[in-house]
N, CA, C and O of each residue as an XYZ file, in Angstrom:
944
protein
N       0.846     -1.188     -0.013
C       0.000     -0.022      0.014
C       0.889      1.238      0.009
O       2.093      1.196      0.263
N       0.199      2.383     -0.306
C       0.940      3.652     -0.405
C       0.104      4.756      0.200
O      -1.125      4.686      0.185
N       0.762      5.781      0.737
C       0.066      6.971      1.285
C       0.439      8.129      0.384
O       1.513      8.149     -0.218
N      -0.467      9.096      0.300
C      -0.273     10.308     -0.446
C      -0.500     11.526      0.430
O      -1.593     11.732      0.959
N       0.566     12.350      0.582
C       0.462     13.554      1.407
C       0.333     14.769      0.503
O       1.161     14.980     -0.383
N      -0.715     15.576      0.728
C      -1.004     16.754     -0.054
C      -0.920     17.978      0.794
O      -1.823     18.202      1.600
N       0.133     18.817      0.669
C       0.199     20.058      1.443
C      -0.790     21.064      0.854
O      -1.005     21.098     -0.358
N      -1.394     21.885      1.727
C      -2.517     22.703      1.232
C      -2.630     24.021      1.987
O      -2.494     24.085      3.209
N      -2.887     25.079      1.202
C      -3.397     26.335      1.809
C      -4.528     26.818      0.884
O      -4.432     26.750     -0.341
N      -5.580     27.298      1.508
C      -6.809     27.615      0.764
C      -6.601     28.747     -0.283
O      -6.029     29.790      0.034
N      -7.048     28.535     -1.458
C      -7.381     29.544     -2.474
C      -8.661     29.024     -3.154
O      -8.990     27.843     -3.049
N      -9.368     29.911     -3.844
C     -10.571     29.508     -4.540
C     -10.243     28.347     -5.543
O     -10.993     27.380     -5.676
N      -9.114     28.502     -6.218
C      -8.743     27.496     -7.236
C      -8.399     26.165     -6.566
O      -8.907     25.122     -6.978
N      -7.541     26.185     -5.535
C      -7.175     24.944     -4.875
C      -8.363     24.244     -4.246
O      -8.423     23.016     -4.205
N      -9.313     25.037     -3.754
C     -10.536     24.446     -3.184
C     -11.268     23.669     -4.250
O     -11.790     22.589     -3.973
N     -11.323     24.194     -5.482
C     -11.977     23.478     -6.608
C     -11.188     22.210     -6.987
O     -11.774     21.196     -7.365
N      -9.868     22.285     -6.881
C      -9.030     21.189     -7.362
C      -9.042     20.000     -6.394
O      -9.007     18.845     -6.817
N      -9.091     20.293     -5.115
C      -8.740     19.289     -4.108
C      -9.512     17.991     -4.236
O      -8.881     16.935     -4.199
N     -10.878     17.986     -4.389
C     -11.562     16.677     -4.534
C     -11.076     15.852     -5.689
O     -10.985     14.629     -5.579
N     -10.755     16.496     -6.814
C     -10.263     15.782     -7.983
C      -8.891     15.201     -7.706
O      -8.628     14.050     -8.054
N      -8.015     15.969     -7.090
C      -6.646     15.501     -6.781
C      -6.709     14.307     -5.850
O      -5.971     13.336     -6.016
N      -7.593     14.387     -4.874
C      -7.721     13.241     -3.907
C      -8.236     12.011     -4.631
O      -7.708     10.918     -4.425
N      -9.268     12.157     -5.488
C      -9.921     11.043     -6.129
C      -9.059     10.314     -7.157
O      -9.362      9.177     -7.518
N      -7.983     10.957     -7.634
C      -7.164     10.280     -8.634
C      -6.269      9.213     -8.032
O      -5.652      8.432     -8.756
N      -6.197      9.177     -6.710
C      -5.320      8.206     -6.060
C      -6.163      7.068     -5.391
O      -7.318      7.277     -5.020
N      -5.567      5.902     -5.255
C      -6.235      4.747     -4.650
C      -5.681      4.450     -3.235
O      -6.327      3.745     -2.460
N      -4.518      4.973     -2.905
C      -3.945      4.776     -1.593
C      -4.507      5.672     -0.506
O      -5.479      6.393     -0.732
N      -3.910      5.633      0.653
C      -4.344      6.489      1.757
C      -4.005      7.965      1.453
O      -2.842      8.292      1.216
N      -5.002      8.841      1.458
C      -4.802     10.243      1.123
C      -4.796     11.048      2.418
O      -5.669     10.864      3.266
N      -3.840     11.921      2.572
C      -3.632     12.782      3.755
C      -3.520     14.203      3.295
O      -2.543     14.553      2.633
N      -4.509     15.066      3.627
C      -4.441     16.466      3.340
C      -3.976     17.221      4.603
O      -4.555     17.065      5.678
N      -2.943     18.025      4.453
C      -2.411     18.806      5.585
C      -2.618     20.279      5.218
O      -1.933     20.810      4.344
N      -3.556     20.924      5.886
C      -3.865     22.326      5.604
C      -3.210     23.205      6.645
O      -3.390     22.980      7.842
N      -2.458     24.195      6.219
C      -1.893     25.173      7.114
C      -2.487     26.514      6.781
O      -2.332     26.995      5.659
N      -3.184     27.149      7.756
C      -3.865     28.413      7.467
C      -4.308     28.992      8.797
O      -4.090     28.392      9.849
N      -4.941     30.182      8.744
C      -5.427     30.818      9.946
C      -6.685     30.103     10.509
O      -6.986     30.181     11.700
N      -7.405     29.405      9.599
C      -8.617     28.659     10.032
C      -8.749     27.509      9.059
O      -8.248     27.593      7.938
N      -9.427     26.408      9.471
C      -9.609     25.257      8.587
C     -10.704     25.543      7.570
O     -11.711     26.183      7.869
N     -10.467     25.035      6.326
C     -11.435     25.170      5.237
C     -11.865     23.826      4.686
O     -12.943     23.730      4.101
N     -11.060     22.778      4.851
C     -11.262     21.573      4.076
C     -11.462     20.314      4.958
O     -11.055     19.207      4.606
N     -12.107     20.543      6.115
C     -12.389     19.390      7.043
C     -13.200     18.291      6.355
O     -13.062     17.124      6.721
N     -14.021     18.618      5.393
C     -14.864     17.631      4.714
C     -14.400     17.378      3.307
O     -15.223     17.164      2.417
N     -13.095     17.395      3.075
C     -12.543     17.299      1.700
C     -12.601     15.923      1.121
O     -12.400     15.747     -0.081
N     -12.877     14.921      1.960
C     -12.988     13.524      1.487
C     -11.682     12.745      1.551
O     -11.622     11.602      1.096
N     -10.647     13.340      2.102
C      -9.357     12.584      2.261
C      -9.550     11.560      3.404
O     -10.428     11.687      4.257
N      -8.678     10.548      3.364
C      -8.712      9.570      4.447
C      -8.322     10.201      5.796
O      -8.840      9.827      6.848
N      -7.410     11.153      5.732
C      -7.000     11.905      6.925
C      -6.911     13.378      6.563
O      -6.397     13.749      5.508
N      -7.429     14.215      7.471
C      -7.316     15.669      7.317
C      -6.624     16.221      8.541
O      -7.082     15.994      9.661
N      -5.531     16.940      8.358
C      -4.783     17.530      9.470
C      -4.725     19.018      9.273
O      -4.537     19.501      8.156
N      -4.892     19.770     10.386
C      -4.883     21.228     10.300
C      -3.763     21.801     11.179
O      -3.595     21.418     12.336
N      -2.996     22.741     10.581
C      -1.953     23.442     11.342
C      -2.327     24.932     11.310
O      -2.379     25.554     10.248
N      -2.583     25.480     12.494
C      -2.955     26.870     12.585
C      -1.748     27.762     12.415
O      -0.745     27.614     13.112
N      -1.859     28.725     11.446
C      -0.720     29.627     11.214
C      -1.198     30.865     10.513
O      -1.985     30.768      9.571
N      -0.744     32.051     10.943
C      -0.966     33.304     10.243
C       0.221     33.727      9.437
O       0.226     34.827      8.885
N       1.226     32.900      9.348
C       2.480     33.184      8.652
C       2.383     32.718      7.203
O       1.452     31.989      6.860
N       3.320     33.120      6.346
C       3.330     32.597      4.995
C       3.290     31.065      4.979
O       3.785     30.413      5.898
N       2.703     30.512      3.941
C       2.565     29.055      3.836
C       3.904     28.345      3.965
O       4.900     28.735      3.356
N       3.898     27.299      4.770
C       5.129     26.492      4.966
C       4.823     25.072      4.469
O       4.332     24.220      5.210
N       5.132     24.858      3.200
C       4.897     23.559      2.580
C       5.713     22.466      3.256
O       5.234     21.346      3.436
N       6.924     22.788      3.624
C       7.793     21.782      4.296
C       7.153     21.277      5.578
O       7.172     20.074      5.835
N       6.594     22.148      6.379
C       5.942     21.726      7.602
C       4.753     20.828      7.336
O       4.553     19.840      8.042
N       3.962     21.156      6.329
C       2.825     20.338      5.931
C       3.281     18.895      5.604
O       2.686     17.915      6.050
N       4.328     18.818      4.832
C       4.819     17.524      4.429
C       5.403     16.739      5.595
O       5.211     15.526      5.686
N       6.118     17.426      6.494
C       6.682     16.741      7.660
C       5.569     16.200      8.580
O       5.634     15.072      9.068
N       4.539     17.056      8.801
C       3.441     16.636      9.646
C       2.680     15.486      9.005
O       2.311     14.522      9.676
N       2.454     15.591      7.736
C       1.658     14.565      7.013
C       2.362     13.209      6.995
O       1.735     12.177      7.232
N       3.618     13.215      6.723
C       4.324     11.914      6.614
C       4.393     11.183      7.937
O       4.429      9.953      7.968
N       4.413     11.925      9.027
C       4.400     11.263     10.349
C       3.116     10.474     10.565
O       3.100      9.465     11.270
N       2.046     10.950      9.949
C       0.730     10.291     10.103
C       0.436      9.189      9.110
O      -0.579      8.500      9.212
N       1.353      9.021      8.124
C       1.130      8.032      7.078
C       1.143      6.620      7.627
O       2.024      6.268      8.412
N       0.189      5.816      7.228
C       0.092      4.389      7.660
C       1.055      3.524      6.933
O       1.343      2.420      7.397
N       1.582      3.966      5.796
C       2.411      3.145      4.924
C       3.823      3.722      4.846
O       4.022      4.921      5.040
N       4.797      2.866      4.561
C       6.155      3.309      4.438
C       6.406      3.931      3.068
O       7.302      4.763      2.924
N       5.641      3.545      2.079
C       5.757      4.168      0.742
C       4.819      5.405      0.748
O       3.628      5.300      1.045
N       5.394      6.558      0.415
C       4.623      7.816      0.507
C       4.893      8.721     -0.724
O       6.045      8.962     -1.087
N       3.838      9.198     -1.335
C       3.943     10.190     -2.423
C       3.710     11.582     -1.817
O       2.752     11.773     -1.068
N       4.540     12.513     -2.122
C       4.408     13.898     -1.716
C       3.928     14.653     -2.935
O       4.642     14.718     -3.936
N       2.691     15.249     -2.878
C       2.046     15.671     -4.088
C       1.380     17.004     -3.999
O       0.593     17.250     -3.085
N       1.694     17.913     -4.978
C       1.066     19.217     -5.055
C      -0.398     19.142     -5.479
O      -0.819     18.192     -6.139
N      -1.183     20.182     -5.082
C      -2.572     20.169     -5.256
C      -3.075     20.579     -6.674
O      -4.280     20.678     -6.904
N      -2.140     20.810     -7.602
C      -2.561     21.252     -8.918
C      -2.077     20.328    -10.010
O      -2.099     20.721    -11.176
N      -1.644     19.128     -9.699
C      -1.042     18.209    -10.686
C      -1.898     16.975    -10.870
O      -2.180     16.259     -9.909
N      -2.315     16.720    -12.107
C      -2.978     15.481    -12.468
C      -1.896     14.475    -12.937
O      -1.053     14.780    -13.781
N      -1.965     13.281    -12.354
C      -0.984     12.261    -12.727
C      -1.608     11.257    -13.694
O      -2.830     11.122    -13.734
N      -0.795     10.560    -14.465
C      -1.302      9.544    -15.391
C      -1.798      8.322    -14.560
O      -1.338      8.094    -13.441
N      -2.738      7.555    -15.134
C      -3.387      6.443    -14.373
C      -2.380      5.399    -13.845
O      -2.653      4.743    -12.840
N      -1.235      5.242    -14.504
C      -0.300      4.211    -14.086
C       0.742      4.748    -13.082
O       1.641      4.023    -12.657
N       0.604      5.987    -12.728
C       1.655      6.673    -11.895
C       1.786      5.960    -10.533
O       2.884      5.562    -10.143
N       0.700      5.810     -9.839
C       0.735      5.288     -8.439
C       1.333      3.864     -8.401
O       2.172      3.556     -7.554
N       0.886      3.010     -9.332
C       1.382      1.652     -9.366
C       2.852      1.596     -9.727
O       3.600      0.793     -9.168
N       3.287      2.465    -10.682
C       4.687      2.536    -11.084
C       5.563      2.937     -9.936
O       6.634      2.366     -9.728
N       5.096      3.962     -9.156
C       5.852      4.400     -7.976
C       5.992      3.267     -7.001
O       7.087      3.047     -6.484
N       4.942      2.541     -6.725
C       5.037      1.446     -5.751
C       6.101      0.377     -6.207
O       6.867     -0.148     -5.399
N       6.100      0.104     -7.474
C       7.038     -0.916     -7.952
C       8.490     -0.478     -7.767
O       9.335     -1.288     -7.385
N       8.786      0.792     -8.034
C      10.173      1.273     -7.910
C      10.568      1.485     -6.421
O      11.732      1.308     -6.062
N       9.629      1.849     -5.592
C       9.940      2.044     -4.184
C      10.245      0.758     -3.446
O      10.736      0.774     -2.317
N       9.940     -0.389     -4.114
C      10.378     -1.666     -3.528
C      11.872     -1.858     -3.676
O      12.456     -2.742     -3.051
N      12.505     -1.011     -4.523
C      13.895     -1.232     -4.848
C      14.818     -0.097     -4.349
O      16.001     -0.327     -4.096
N      14.280      1.110     -4.212
C      15.074      2.290     -3.831
C      14.366      3.049     -2.702
O      13.228      2.746     -2.345
N      15.080      4.051     -2.148
C      14.507      4.836     -1.039
C      13.598      5.984     -1.513
O      12.709      6.406     -0.773
N      13.810      6.485     -2.720
C      13.013      7.575     -3.238
C      12.985      7.519     -4.758
O      13.907      7.032     -5.412
N      11.873      8.046     -5.295
C      11.663      7.986     -6.743
C      11.168      9.350     -7.192
O      10.251      9.911     -6.592
N      11.765      9.875     -8.232
C      11.248     11.069     -8.907
C      10.944     10.669    -10.332
O      11.836     10.518    -11.167
N       9.627     10.498    -10.591
C       9.156      9.991    -11.892
C       8.643     11.144    -12.707
O       7.617     11.735    -12.374
N       9.339     11.474    -13.770
C       9.001     12.628    -14.591
C       8.610     12.283    -15.991
O       8.752     11.143    -16.431
N       8.115     13.273    -16.691
C       7.754     13.127    -18.117
C       7.172     14.463    -18.571
O       7.308     15.472    -17.879
N       6.529     14.466    -19.728
C       5.986     15.680    -20.238
C       4.885     16.246    -19.309
O       4.072     15.497    -18.766
N       4.879     17.597    -19.140
C       3.865     18.281    -18.374
C       3.066     19.194    -19.298
O       3.654     20.000    -20.019
N       1.750     19.086    -19.292
C       0.878     19.927    -20.086
C       0.216     20.949    -19.234
O      -0.418     20.617    -18.233
N       0.352     22.201    -19.617
C      -0.341     23.277    -18.878
C      -1.702     23.479    -19.493
O      -1.817     23.890    -20.647
N      -2.740     23.190    -18.722
C      -4.105     23.388    -19.180
C      -4.541     24.821    -19.009
O      -4.098     25.508    -18.089
N      -5.412     25.275    -19.897
C      -5.931     26.643    -19.720
C      -7.189     26.571    -18.826
O      -7.577     25.497    -18.367
N      -7.802     27.719    -18.596
C      -8.958     27.776    -17.682
C     -10.096     26.959    -18.162
O     -10.725     26.259    -17.368
N     -10.401     27.014    -19.455
C     -11.523     26.266    -20.028
C     -11.315     24.755    -19.892
O     -12.213     24.018    -19.484
N     -10.120     24.324    -20.241
C      -9.815     22.897    -20.136
C      -9.871     22.406    -18.713
O     -10.384     21.318    -18.448
N      -9.348     23.198    -17.786
C      -9.398     22.873    -16.369
C     -10.795     22.707    -15.883
O     -11.083     21.732    -15.189
N     -11.687     23.613    -16.210
C     -13.075     23.566    -15.792
C     -13.789     22.339    -16.401
O     -14.633     21.719    -15.755
N     -13.434     22.003    -17.654
C     -14.040     20.841    -18.310
C     -13.668     19.552    -17.592
O     -14.504     18.661    -17.445
N     -12.441     19.448    -17.152
C     -11.979     18.244    -16.437
C     -12.644     18.171    -15.064
O     -13.139     17.111    -14.681
N     -12.664     19.249    -14.335
C     -13.177     19.260    -12.977
C     -14.681     18.958    -12.924
O     -15.173     18.385    -11.952
N     -15.385     19.341    -13.957
C     -16.851     19.130    -14.045
C     -17.231     17.847    -14.714
O     -18.413     17.516    -14.806
N     -16.218     17.092    -15.199
C     -16.485     15.800    -15.831
C     -16.902     15.877    -17.274
O     -17.241     14.855    -17.869
N     -16.888     17.068    -17.860
C     -17.276     17.193    -19.265
C     -16.236     16.553    -20.185
O     -16.582     16.026    -21.242
N     -14.966     16.597    -19.786
C     -13.901     16.057    -20.628
C     -12.931     15.216    -19.820
O     -12.790     15.385    -18.609
N     -12.268     14.309    -20.517
C     -11.193     13.505    -19.911
C      -9.921     14.317    -19.910
O      -9.711     15.154    -20.788
N      -9.065     14.074    -18.924
C      -7.754     14.790    -18.917
C      -6.972     14.580    -20.148
O      -6.145     15.421    -20.500
N      -7.199     13.438    -20.863
C      -6.381     13.118    -22.011
C      -7.135     13.264    -23.312
O      -6.809     12.617    -24.307
N      -8.162     14.130    -23.301
C      -8.981     14.373    -24.469
C      -8.739     15.648    -25.181
O      -9.564     16.071    -25.992
N      -7.592     16.307    -24.900
C      -7.339     17.671    -25.474
C      -6.169     17.619    -26.465
O      -5.218     16.851    -26.320
N      -6.299     18.485    -27.484
C      -5.156     18.769    -28.358
C      -4.506     20.028    -27.808
O      -5.161     21.066    -27.713
N      -3.270     19.959    -27.455
C      -2.575     21.045    -26.792
C      -1.397     21.491    -27.658
O      -0.651     20.667    -28.187
N      -1.243     22.825    -27.793
C      -0.194     23.357    -28.637
C       1.176     23.160    -27.917
O       1.229     23.099    -26.688
N       2.262     23.066    -28.693
C       3.571     22.756    -28.096
C       4.043     23.741    -27.054
O       4.823     23.374    -26.175
N       3.582     25.017    -27.126
C       4.026     25.988    -26.143
C       3.393     25.747    -24.756
O       3.748     26.413    -23.784
N       2.464     24.799    -24.680
C       1.856     24.422    -23.405
C       2.549     23.254    -22.736
O       2.067     22.764    -21.715
N       3.646     22.800    -23.269
C       4.351     21.617    -22.788
C       5.636     22.043    -22.024
O       6.312     23.004    -22.391
N       5.930     21.303    -20.977
C       7.305     21.172    -20.490
C       7.680     19.722    -20.774
O       6.992     18.806    -20.323
N       8.743     19.510    -21.505
C       9.033     18.152    -21.928
C       9.797     17.322    -20.891
O       9.973     16.116    -21.067
N      10.241     17.955    -19.833
C      10.967     17.239    -18.808
C      10.503     17.727    -17.467
O      11.252     18.406    -16.765
N       9.307     17.406    -17.098
C       8.652     17.920    -15.874
C       9.452     17.455    -14.653
O       9.600     16.249    -14.453
N       9.974     18.380    -13.828
C      10.893     18.000    -12.778
C      10.314     17.911    -11.382
O      10.801     17.103    -10.591
N       9.262     18.726    -11.016
C       8.834     18.794     -9.624
C       7.325     18.644     -9.479
O       6.612     18.431    -10.459
N       6.864     18.757     -8.271
C       5.409     18.743     -7.971
C       4.927     17.432     -7.427
O       3.889     17.401     -6.765
N       5.621     16.350     -7.670
C       5.230     15.037     -7.073
C       6.485     14.171     -7.044
O       7.194     14.047     -8.043
N       6.742     13.585     -5.903
C       7.815     12.606     -5.753
C       7.362     11.592     -4.729
O       6.334     11.765     -4.074
N       8.161     10.505     -4.594
C       7.809      9.472     -3.607
C       9.069      9.098     -2.817
O      10.188      9.129     -3.329
N       8.842      8.754     -1.579
C       9.964      8.401     -0.668
C       9.466      7.412      0.353
O       8.273      7.341      0.650
N      10.390      6.658      0.882
C      10.097      5.759      2.009
C      10.022      6.578      3.290
O      10.900      7.396      3.563
N       8.989      6.361      4.061
C       8.777      7.185      5.272
C       9.931      7.089      6.226
O      10.375      8.099      6.771
N      10.436      5.865      6.442
C      11.534      5.676      7.406
C      12.786      6.432      6.981
O      13.483      7.030      7.801
N      13.057      6.389      5.663
C      14.249      7.138      5.166
C      14.053      8.638      5.276
O      14.995      9.354      5.616
N      12.868      9.125      5.000
C      12.545     10.557      5.092
C      12.772     11.071      6.511
O      13.374     12.128      6.702
N      12.293     10.325      7.507
C      12.498     10.731      8.884
C      13.951     10.565      9.317
O      14.457     11.352     10.117
N      14.606      9.565      8.802
C      15.996      9.299      9.142
C      16.883     10.510      8.816
O      17.807     10.821      9.568
N      16.607     11.186      7.709
C      17.456     12.319      7.289
C      16.832     13.656      7.685
O      17.287     14.701      7.218
N      15.796     13.647      8.539
C      15.272     14.857      9.132
C      14.227     15.579      8.341
O      13.903     16.726      8.648
N      13.668     14.918      7.289
C      12.553     15.487      6.531
C      12.925     16.756      5.795
O      14.097     17.005      5.509
N      11.921     17.549      5.492
C      12.105     18.814      4.739
C      12.554     19.922      5.668
O      12.160     19.968      6.833
N      13.364     20.797      5.158
C      13.854     21.966      5.894
C      12.708     22.984      6.033
O      12.253     23.533      5.029
N      12.243     23.238      7.250
C      11.119     24.116      7.469
C      11.497     25.609      7.441
O      10.642     26.472      7.638
N      12.767     25.899      7.198
C      13.152     27.326      7.051
C      12.666     27.865      5.681
O      12.636     29.079      5.481
N      12.298     27.000      4.765
C      11.783     27.439      3.491
C      10.307     27.821      3.631
O       9.546     27.164      4.340
N       9.922     28.893      2.942
C       8.577     29.399      3.010
C       7.900     29.291      1.630
O       8.545     29.488      0.600
N       6.609     28.980      1.622
C       5.904     28.896      0.356
C       6.381     27.744     -0.521
O       6.859     26.729     -0.013
N       6.252     27.897     -1.818
C       6.673     26.899     -2.782
C       7.995     27.406     -3.346
O       7.970     28.366     -4.117
N       9.115     26.843     -3.025
C      10.363     27.289     -3.575
C      11.583     26.853     -2.807
O      11.930     27.463     -1.796
N      12.243     25.805     -3.267
C      13.519     25.397     -2.725
C      13.478     24.218     -1.805
O      14.477     23.504     -1.712
N      12.360     23.956     -1.098
C      12.353     22.890     -0.119
C      12.544     21.517     -0.754
O      13.245     20.672     -0.196
N      11.921     21.281     -1.928
C      12.034     19.974     -2.565
C      13.401     19.840     -3.229
O      13.961     18.744     -3.249
N      13.955     20.924     -3.772
C      15.295     20.868     -4.330
C      16.300     20.518     -3.229
O      17.159     19.658     -3.425
N      16.198     21.173     -2.086
C      17.072     20.933     -0.940
C      16.987     19.456     -0.523
O      18.011     18.804     -0.320
N      15.789     18.951     -0.401
C      15.585     17.573      0.036
C      16.188     16.579     -1.001
O      16.794     15.575     -0.628
N      16.010     16.875     -2.257
C      16.524     15.989     -3.332
C      18.056     16.027     -3.343
O      18.702     15.013     -3.609
N      18.635     17.200     -3.054
C      20.108     17.257     -3.004
C      20.676     16.330     -1.963
O      21.725     15.721     -2.167
N      19.975     16.220     -0.831
C      20.446     15.307      0.203
C      20.336     13.845     -0.290
O      21.265     13.058     -0.111
N      19.227     13.501     -0.892
C      19.055     12.149     -1.428
C      20.084     11.847     -2.494
O      20.635     10.747     -2.529
N      20.350     12.804     -3.364
C      21.343     12.613     -4.431
C      22.721     12.411     -3.805
O      23.498     11.565     -4.248
N      23.012     13.196     -2.775
C      24.313     13.105     -2.102
C      24.591     11.723     -1.556
O      25.746     11.306     -1.477
N      23.551     11.013     -1.180
C      23.711      9.652     -0.651
C      23.308      8.580     -1.655
O      23.194      7.399     -1.329
N      23.092      9.045     -2.915
C      22.748      8.089     -4.002
C      21.508      7.271     -3.610
O      21.454      6.059     -3.814
N      20.543      7.949     -3.057
C      19.350      7.274     -2.538
C      18.062      7.526     -3.375
O      16.981      7.074     -3.000
N      18.192      8.235     -4.481
C      17.007      8.575     -5.243
C      17.164      8.099     -6.700
O      18.245      8.172     -7.283
N      16.078      7.623     -7.249
C      16.070      7.194     -8.652
C      15.290      8.215     -9.454
O      14.126      8.487     -9.159
N      15.934      8.788    -10.481
C      15.259      9.732    -11.366
C      14.923      8.980    -12.664
O      15.797      8.366    -13.276
N      13.678      9.032    -13.066
C      13.225      8.452    -14.321
C      12.463      9.479    -15.127
O      11.589     10.164    -14.596
N      12.781      9.592    -16.391
C      12.073     10.433    -17.303
C      11.420      9.571    -18.400
O      12.099      9.070    -19.296
N      10.126      9.414    -18.312
C       9.385      8.517    -19.217
C       8.467      9.328    -20.089
O       7.577     10.004    -19.572
N       8.647      9.290    -21.393
C       7.891     10.116    -22.293
C       6.422      9.767    -22.317
O       5.602     10.618    -22.661
N       6.053      8.532    -21.959
C       4.658      8.176    -21.918
C       4.000      8.541    -20.611
O       2.786      8.386    -20.484
N       4.739      9.016    -19.638
C       4.187      9.402    -18.335
C       3.832     10.892    -18.384
O       4.651     11.741    -18.032
N       2.583     11.209    -18.832
C       2.194     12.609    -19.103
C       1.460     13.168    -17.909
O       0.482     12.575    -17.453
N       1.915     14.310    -17.386
C       1.302     14.991    -16.262
C       0.545     16.209    -16.799
O       0.811     16.693    -17.899
N      -0.424     16.699    -15.973
C      -1.189     17.881    -16.366
C      -1.250     18.883    -15.205
O      -1.447     18.511    -14.048
N      -1.080     20.137    -15.545
C      -1.097     21.251    -14.568
C      -2.398     21.972    -14.667
O      -2.672     22.572    -15.706
N      -3.236     21.953    -13.630
C      -4.498     22.678    -13.647
C      -4.248     24.165    -13.590
O      -3.339     24.625    -12.899
N      -5.050     24.914    -14.313
C      -4.879     26.370    -14.424
C      -5.353     27.033    -13.139
O      -6.421     26.717    -12.615
N      -4.540     27.956    -12.643
C      -4.944     28.756    -11.448
C      -4.215     30.046    -11.421
O      -3.192     30.203    -12.088
N      -4.717     30.978    -10.661
C      -4.009     32.230    -10.445
C      -2.711     31.955     -9.731
O      -2.616     31.038     -8.914
N      -1.697     32.767    -10.049
C      -0.422     32.561     -9.391
C      -0.535     32.863     -7.908
O      -1.164     33.834     -7.486
N       0.103     31.986     -7.129
C       0.151     32.200     -5.708
C       1.477     32.944     -5.350
O       2.445     32.869     -6.107
N       1.512     33.650     -4.210
C       2.725     34.391     -3.893
C       3.967     33.465     -3.832
O       3.955     32.429     -3.169
N       4.960     33.849     -4.498
C       6.211     33.045     -4.543
C       7.201     33.449     -3.467
O       7.197     34.576     -2.972
N       8.037     32.504     -3.129
C       9.121     32.787     -2.160
C      10.371     32.090     -2.704
O      10.467     30.863     -2.734
N      11.320     32.922     -3.133
C      12.519     32.331     -3.768
C      13.455     31.691     -2.716
O      14.232     30.791     -3.037
N      13.372     32.160     -1.477
C      14.148     31.477     -0.381
C      15.634     31.503     -0.701
O      16.328     30.571     -0.293
N      16.170     32.481     -1.389
C      17.524     32.474     -1.815
C      18.503     32.596     -0.595
O      19.604     32.047     -0.630
N      18.102     33.292      0.432
C      19.005     33.403      1.604
C      19.203     32.038      2.223
O      20.324     31.701      2.604
N      18.159     31.243      2.338
C      18.287     29.905      2.876
C      19.057     29.003      1.938
O      19.863     28.193      2.396
N      18.836     29.117      0.638
C      19.549     28.313     -0.324
C      21.056     28.632     -0.227
O      21.876     27.714     -0.213
N      21.409     29.870     -0.163
C      22.850     30.232     -0.120
C      23.480     29.684      1.207
O      24.619     29.218      1.223
N      22.697     29.762      2.300
C      23.216     29.254      3.533
C      23.472     27.749      3.445
O      24.498     27.259      3.916
N      22.524     27.016      2.834
C      22.688     25.577      2.688
C      23.862     25.191      1.784
O      24.561     24.206      2.022
N      24.049     25.993      0.750
C      25.167     25.694     -0.173
C      26.520     25.717      0.503
O      27.480     25.099      0.042
N      26.577     26.468      1.646
C      27.852     26.524      2.357
C      28.064     25.322      3.273
O      29.122     25.198      3.890
N      27.060     24.424      3.371
C      27.141     23.256      4.275
C      27.323     21.982      3.446
O      26.872     21.878      2.305
N      27.992     21.035      4.064
C      28.069     19.718      3.496
C      26.712     19.000      3.623
O      25.872     19.405      4.426
N      26.500     17.948      2.841
C      25.306     17.157      2.947
C      25.160     16.605      4.390
O      24.066     16.584      4.953
N      26.289     16.165      4.958
C      26.240     15.616      6.302
C      25.787     16.685      7.316
O      25.001     16.391      8.217
N      26.278     17.905      7.168
C      25.867     18.973      8.083
C      24.386     19.325      7.926
O      23.701     19.610      8.908
N      23.905     19.304      6.695
C      22.503     19.596      6.440
C      21.588     18.549      7.078
O      20.549     18.881      7.649
N      21.988     17.285      6.973
C      21.197     16.221      7.578
C      21.212     16.377      9.097
O      20.177     16.266      9.755
N      22.387     16.633      9.636
C      22.491     16.816     11.121
C      21.617     17.954     11.583
O      20.962     17.842     12.619
N      21.588     19.039     10.853
C      20.765     20.184     11.226
C      19.267     19.850     11.091
O      18.480     20.197     11.972
N      18.865     19.175      9.992
C      17.489     18.810      9.808
C      17.035     17.861     10.905
O      15.939     18.019     11.442
N      17.856     16.880     11.243
C      17.495     15.931     12.301
C      17.337     16.606     13.674
O      16.442     16.278     14.453
N      18.224     17.543     13.934
C      18.143     18.300     15.195
C      16.851     19.128     15.240
O      16.183     19.185     16.273
N      16.516     19.745     14.159
C      15.255     20.530     14.104
C      14.029     19.628     14.167
O      13.013     20.005     14.750
N      14.114     18.452     13.577
C      13.004     17.489     13.634
C      12.728     17.064     15.049
O      11.583     17.078     15.500
N      13.803     16.674     15.773
C      13.588     16.251     17.163
C      13.066     17.400     18.022
O      12.203     17.201     18.878
N      13.591     18.600     17.792
C      13.107     19.763     18.598
C      11.618     20.025     18.352
O      10.895     20.403     19.274
N      11.162     19.827     17.121
C       9.769     20.122     16.817
C       8.838     18.956     17.127
O       7.740     19.154     17.646
N       9.283     17.731     16.806
C       8.366     16.605     16.886
C       8.700     15.579     17.972
O       7.973     14.603     18.157
N       9.790     15.806     18.675
C      10.048     15.074     19.914
C      10.943     13.860     19.705
O      11.780     13.586     20.565
N      10.810     13.106     18.591
C      11.622     11.956     18.343
C      11.634     11.707     16.834
O      11.224     12.562     16.049
N      12.102     10.540     16.447
C      12.135     10.247     15.005
C      10.888      9.532     14.521
O      10.932      8.768     13.557
N       9.781      9.784     15.191
C       8.466      9.223     14.713
C       7.356     10.236     15.034
O       6.189      9.989     14.732
């Protein structure tokens, strides 16, 4: 079995997307909402967790909290605006039997507002559109990855110094790469889709990135583990 952790902060668009994103998976779904008040208690996920915060969105914290509650050791970390191909979940499970983490990429199609609405309302299938080449990214790199829960906790999870969407997943992947613990696959038949939404506030987190670049992988793991224990009490 597999668990899926979805970090979340309310916007009108993400509220529309969330039921569809949950329903595309067959494993245990865990939505972790961080906001000033809860919005998605009845979202239909197997587990809903709420973190009260008036600060900028902390995706790393949502992922750390969510993975601690996962019932399975195989876990997908997944953004709320990405449609995955039907074989994605099963393919991830097969590779996680062999490695600690998997980043499964392929072409990404950016849907427009009309296409997004058609999919969410059931008028059209995600794979029923003709899309112009300028709507593609041919080597989709981020937005969904999978990792073994025990390995994630062992290296201290995501760095919570990152705010918003920006840098936390790159930082985490650098640690996995440093220990040769992640498998990157780029499969042309594995087509992802990005639901159209208004841009959310970005956080480049460059100060934190520069600070991390000055540290060895070992030092970064040591720091992450220390912060994990300070926040969550132990390695579980």
